[in-house]
Tab-separated table of N, CA and C in Angstrom:
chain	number	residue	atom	x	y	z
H	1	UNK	N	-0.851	-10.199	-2.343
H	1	UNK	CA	0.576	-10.018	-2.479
H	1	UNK	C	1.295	-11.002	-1.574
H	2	UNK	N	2.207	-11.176	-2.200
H	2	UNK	CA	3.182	-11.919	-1.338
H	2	UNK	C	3.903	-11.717	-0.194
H	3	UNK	N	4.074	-12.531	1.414
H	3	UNK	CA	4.590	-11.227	2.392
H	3	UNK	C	5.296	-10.670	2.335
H	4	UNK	N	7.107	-11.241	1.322
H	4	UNK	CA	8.173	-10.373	1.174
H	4	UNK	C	7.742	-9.545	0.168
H	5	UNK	N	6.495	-9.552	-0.751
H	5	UNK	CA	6.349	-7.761	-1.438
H	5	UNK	C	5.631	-6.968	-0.493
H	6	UNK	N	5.217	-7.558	0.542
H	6	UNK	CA	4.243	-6.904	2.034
H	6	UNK	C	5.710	-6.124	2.522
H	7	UNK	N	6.674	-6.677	2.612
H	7	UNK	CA	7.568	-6.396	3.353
H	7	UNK	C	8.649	-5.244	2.816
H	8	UNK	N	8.872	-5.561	1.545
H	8	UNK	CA	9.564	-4.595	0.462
H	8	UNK	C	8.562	-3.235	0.547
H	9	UNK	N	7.435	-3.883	0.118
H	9	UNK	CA	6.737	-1.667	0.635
H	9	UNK	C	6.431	-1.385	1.713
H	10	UNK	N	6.442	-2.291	2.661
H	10	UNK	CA	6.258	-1.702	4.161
H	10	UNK	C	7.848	-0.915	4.187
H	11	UNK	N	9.210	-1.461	3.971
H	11	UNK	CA	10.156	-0.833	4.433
H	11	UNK	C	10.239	0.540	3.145
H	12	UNK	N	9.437	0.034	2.142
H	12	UNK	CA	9.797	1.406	1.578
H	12	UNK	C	9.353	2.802	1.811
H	13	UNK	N	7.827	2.552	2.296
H	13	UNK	CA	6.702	3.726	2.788
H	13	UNK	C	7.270	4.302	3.694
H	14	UNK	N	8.271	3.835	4.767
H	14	UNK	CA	8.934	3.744	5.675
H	14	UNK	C	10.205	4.586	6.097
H	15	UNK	N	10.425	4.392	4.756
H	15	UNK	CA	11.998	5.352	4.060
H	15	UNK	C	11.328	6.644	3.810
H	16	UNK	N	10.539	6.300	3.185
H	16	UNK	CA	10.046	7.436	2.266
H	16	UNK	C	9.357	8.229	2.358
H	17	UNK	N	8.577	7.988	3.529
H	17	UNK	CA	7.516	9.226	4.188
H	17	UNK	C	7.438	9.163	5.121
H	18	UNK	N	7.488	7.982	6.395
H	18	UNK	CA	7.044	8.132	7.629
H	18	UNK	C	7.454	6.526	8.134
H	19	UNK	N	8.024	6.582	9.432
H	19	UNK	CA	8.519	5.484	10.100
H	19	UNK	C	7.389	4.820	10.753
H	20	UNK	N	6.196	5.793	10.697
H	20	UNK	CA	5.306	5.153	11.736
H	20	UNK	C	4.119	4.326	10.634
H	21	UNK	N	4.323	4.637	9.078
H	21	UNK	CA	3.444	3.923	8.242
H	21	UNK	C	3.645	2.073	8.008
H	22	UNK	N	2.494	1.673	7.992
H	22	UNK	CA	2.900	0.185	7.416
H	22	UNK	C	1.979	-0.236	6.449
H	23	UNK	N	2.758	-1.411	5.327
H	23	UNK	CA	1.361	-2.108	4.740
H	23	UNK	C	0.950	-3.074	5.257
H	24	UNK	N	-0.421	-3.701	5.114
H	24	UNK	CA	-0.713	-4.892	5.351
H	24	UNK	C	-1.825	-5.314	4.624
H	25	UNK	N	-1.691	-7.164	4.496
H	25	UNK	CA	-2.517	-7.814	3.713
H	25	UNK	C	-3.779	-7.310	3.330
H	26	UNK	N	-4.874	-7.494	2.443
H	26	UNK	CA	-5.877	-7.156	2.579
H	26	UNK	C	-6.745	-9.018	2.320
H	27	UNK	N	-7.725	-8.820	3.492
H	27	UNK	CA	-8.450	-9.892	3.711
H	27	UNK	C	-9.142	-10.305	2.186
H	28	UNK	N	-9.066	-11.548	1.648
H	28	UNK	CA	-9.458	-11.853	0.299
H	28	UNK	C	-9.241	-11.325	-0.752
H	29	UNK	N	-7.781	-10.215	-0.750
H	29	UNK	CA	-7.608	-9.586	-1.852
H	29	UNK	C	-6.058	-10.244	-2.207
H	30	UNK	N	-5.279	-10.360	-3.477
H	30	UNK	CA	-4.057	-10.842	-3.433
H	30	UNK	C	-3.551	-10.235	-4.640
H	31	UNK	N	-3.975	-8.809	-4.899
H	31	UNK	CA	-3.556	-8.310	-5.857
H	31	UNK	C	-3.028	-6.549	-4.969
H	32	UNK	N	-3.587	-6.640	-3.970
H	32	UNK	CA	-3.673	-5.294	-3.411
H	32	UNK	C	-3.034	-5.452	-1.863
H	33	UNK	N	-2.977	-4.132	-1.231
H	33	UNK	CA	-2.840	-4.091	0.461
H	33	UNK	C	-3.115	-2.925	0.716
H	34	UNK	N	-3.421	-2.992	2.124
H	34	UNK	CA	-3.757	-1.325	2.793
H	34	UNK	C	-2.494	-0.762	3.721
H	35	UNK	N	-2.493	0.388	3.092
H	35	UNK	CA	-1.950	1.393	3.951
H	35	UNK	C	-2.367	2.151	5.149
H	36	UNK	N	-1.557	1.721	6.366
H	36	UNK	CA	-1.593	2.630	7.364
H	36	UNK	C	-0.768	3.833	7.828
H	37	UNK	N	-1.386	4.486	8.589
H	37	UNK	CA	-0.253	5.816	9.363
H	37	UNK	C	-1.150	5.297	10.934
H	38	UNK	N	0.162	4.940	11.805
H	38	UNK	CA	-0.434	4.306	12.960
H	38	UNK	C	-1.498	3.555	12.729
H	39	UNK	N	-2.652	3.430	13.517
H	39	UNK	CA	-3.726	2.732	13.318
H	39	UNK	C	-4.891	3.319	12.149
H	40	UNK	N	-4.352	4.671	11.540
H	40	UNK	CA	-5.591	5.519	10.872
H	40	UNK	C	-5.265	4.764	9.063
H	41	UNK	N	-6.074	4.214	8.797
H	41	UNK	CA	-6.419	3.708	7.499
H	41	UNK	C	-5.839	4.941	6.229
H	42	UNK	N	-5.034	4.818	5.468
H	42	UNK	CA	-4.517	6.176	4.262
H	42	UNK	C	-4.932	5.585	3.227
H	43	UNK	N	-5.060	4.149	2.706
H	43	UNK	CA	-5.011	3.857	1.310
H	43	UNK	C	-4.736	2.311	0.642
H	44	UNK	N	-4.863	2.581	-0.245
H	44	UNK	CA	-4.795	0.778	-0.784
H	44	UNK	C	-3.251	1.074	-1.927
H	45	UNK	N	-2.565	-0.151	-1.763
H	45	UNK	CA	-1.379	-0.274	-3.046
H	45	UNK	C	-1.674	-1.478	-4.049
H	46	UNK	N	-1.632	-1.227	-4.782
H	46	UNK	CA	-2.084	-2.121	-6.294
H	46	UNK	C	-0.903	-2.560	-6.774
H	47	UNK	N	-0.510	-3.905	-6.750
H	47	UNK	CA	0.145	-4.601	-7.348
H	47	UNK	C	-0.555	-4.236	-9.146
H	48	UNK	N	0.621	-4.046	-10.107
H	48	UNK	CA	0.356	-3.968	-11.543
H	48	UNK	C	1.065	-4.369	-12.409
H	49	UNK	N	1.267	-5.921	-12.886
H	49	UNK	CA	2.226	-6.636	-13.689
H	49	UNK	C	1.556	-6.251	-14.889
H	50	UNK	N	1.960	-5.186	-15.857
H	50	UNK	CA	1.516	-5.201	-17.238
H	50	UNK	C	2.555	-5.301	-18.264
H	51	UNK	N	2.483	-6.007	-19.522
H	51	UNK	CA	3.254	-5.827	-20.655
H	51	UNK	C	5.211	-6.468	-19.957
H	52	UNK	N	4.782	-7.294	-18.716
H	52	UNK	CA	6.253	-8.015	-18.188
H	52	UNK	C	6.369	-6.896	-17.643
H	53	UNK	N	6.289	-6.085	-16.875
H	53	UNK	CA	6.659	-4.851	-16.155
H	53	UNK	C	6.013	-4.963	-15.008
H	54	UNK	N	6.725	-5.040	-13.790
H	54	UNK	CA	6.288	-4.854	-12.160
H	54	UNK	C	5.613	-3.472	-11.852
H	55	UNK	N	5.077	-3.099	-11.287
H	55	UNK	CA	4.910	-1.427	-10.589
H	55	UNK	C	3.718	-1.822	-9.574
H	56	UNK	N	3.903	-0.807	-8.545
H	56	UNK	CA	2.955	-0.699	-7.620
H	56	UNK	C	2.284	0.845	-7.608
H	57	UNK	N	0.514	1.077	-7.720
H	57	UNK	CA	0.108	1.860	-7.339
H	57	UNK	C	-0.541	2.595	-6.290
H	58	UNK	N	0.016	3.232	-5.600
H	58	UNK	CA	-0.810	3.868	-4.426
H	58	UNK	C	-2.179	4.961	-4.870
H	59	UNK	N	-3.023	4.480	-3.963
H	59	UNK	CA	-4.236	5.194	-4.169
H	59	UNK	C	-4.794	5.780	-3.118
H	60	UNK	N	-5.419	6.971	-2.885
H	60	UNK	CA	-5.366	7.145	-1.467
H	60	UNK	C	-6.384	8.718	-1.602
H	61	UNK	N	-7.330	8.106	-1.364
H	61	UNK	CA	-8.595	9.355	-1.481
H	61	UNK	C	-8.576	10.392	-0.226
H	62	UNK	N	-8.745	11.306	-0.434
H	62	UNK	CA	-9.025	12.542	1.035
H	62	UNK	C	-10.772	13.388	0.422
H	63	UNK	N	-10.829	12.877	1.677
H	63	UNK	CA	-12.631	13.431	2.351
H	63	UNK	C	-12.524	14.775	1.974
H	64	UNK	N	-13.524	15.505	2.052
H	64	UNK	CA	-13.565	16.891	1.944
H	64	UNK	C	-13.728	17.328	3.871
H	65	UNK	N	-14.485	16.684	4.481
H	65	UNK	CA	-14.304	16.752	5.647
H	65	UNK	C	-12.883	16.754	6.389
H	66	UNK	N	-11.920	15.927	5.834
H	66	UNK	CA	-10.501	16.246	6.063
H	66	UNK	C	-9.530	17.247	6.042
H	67	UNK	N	-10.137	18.112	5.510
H	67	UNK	CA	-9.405	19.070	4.726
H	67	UNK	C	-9.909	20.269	5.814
């Protein structure tokens, strides 16, 4: 991803659930980024240009140990 779409969902995750979340790049990936809460790893966001249509998907698995 590009840094100002790094930057557009970092301030949005931001708004929207938690001041203390950020995204950031993912090493050799340029379709995706990871989500943090502080330093604890939550999830990956998927850039998805289909059919001329933008969207981003968040994905974000929970352990059974988490719970």
């Amino acid at each position: 991803m590009k840094p100002e779409e790094l930057k557009k969902l970092d301030a949005y995750f931001k708004r929207t659930f938690n001041p203390s979340m950020s995204v950031k790049a993912r090493p050799r990936k340029d379709d995706s980024a990871e989500v943090y809460v502080g330093d604890e790893f939550l999830g990956v966001v998927f850039k998805d240009e289909e059919d001329g249509d933008l969207s981003y998907n968040f994905s974000m698995a929970i352990l059974d140990v988490d719970l």
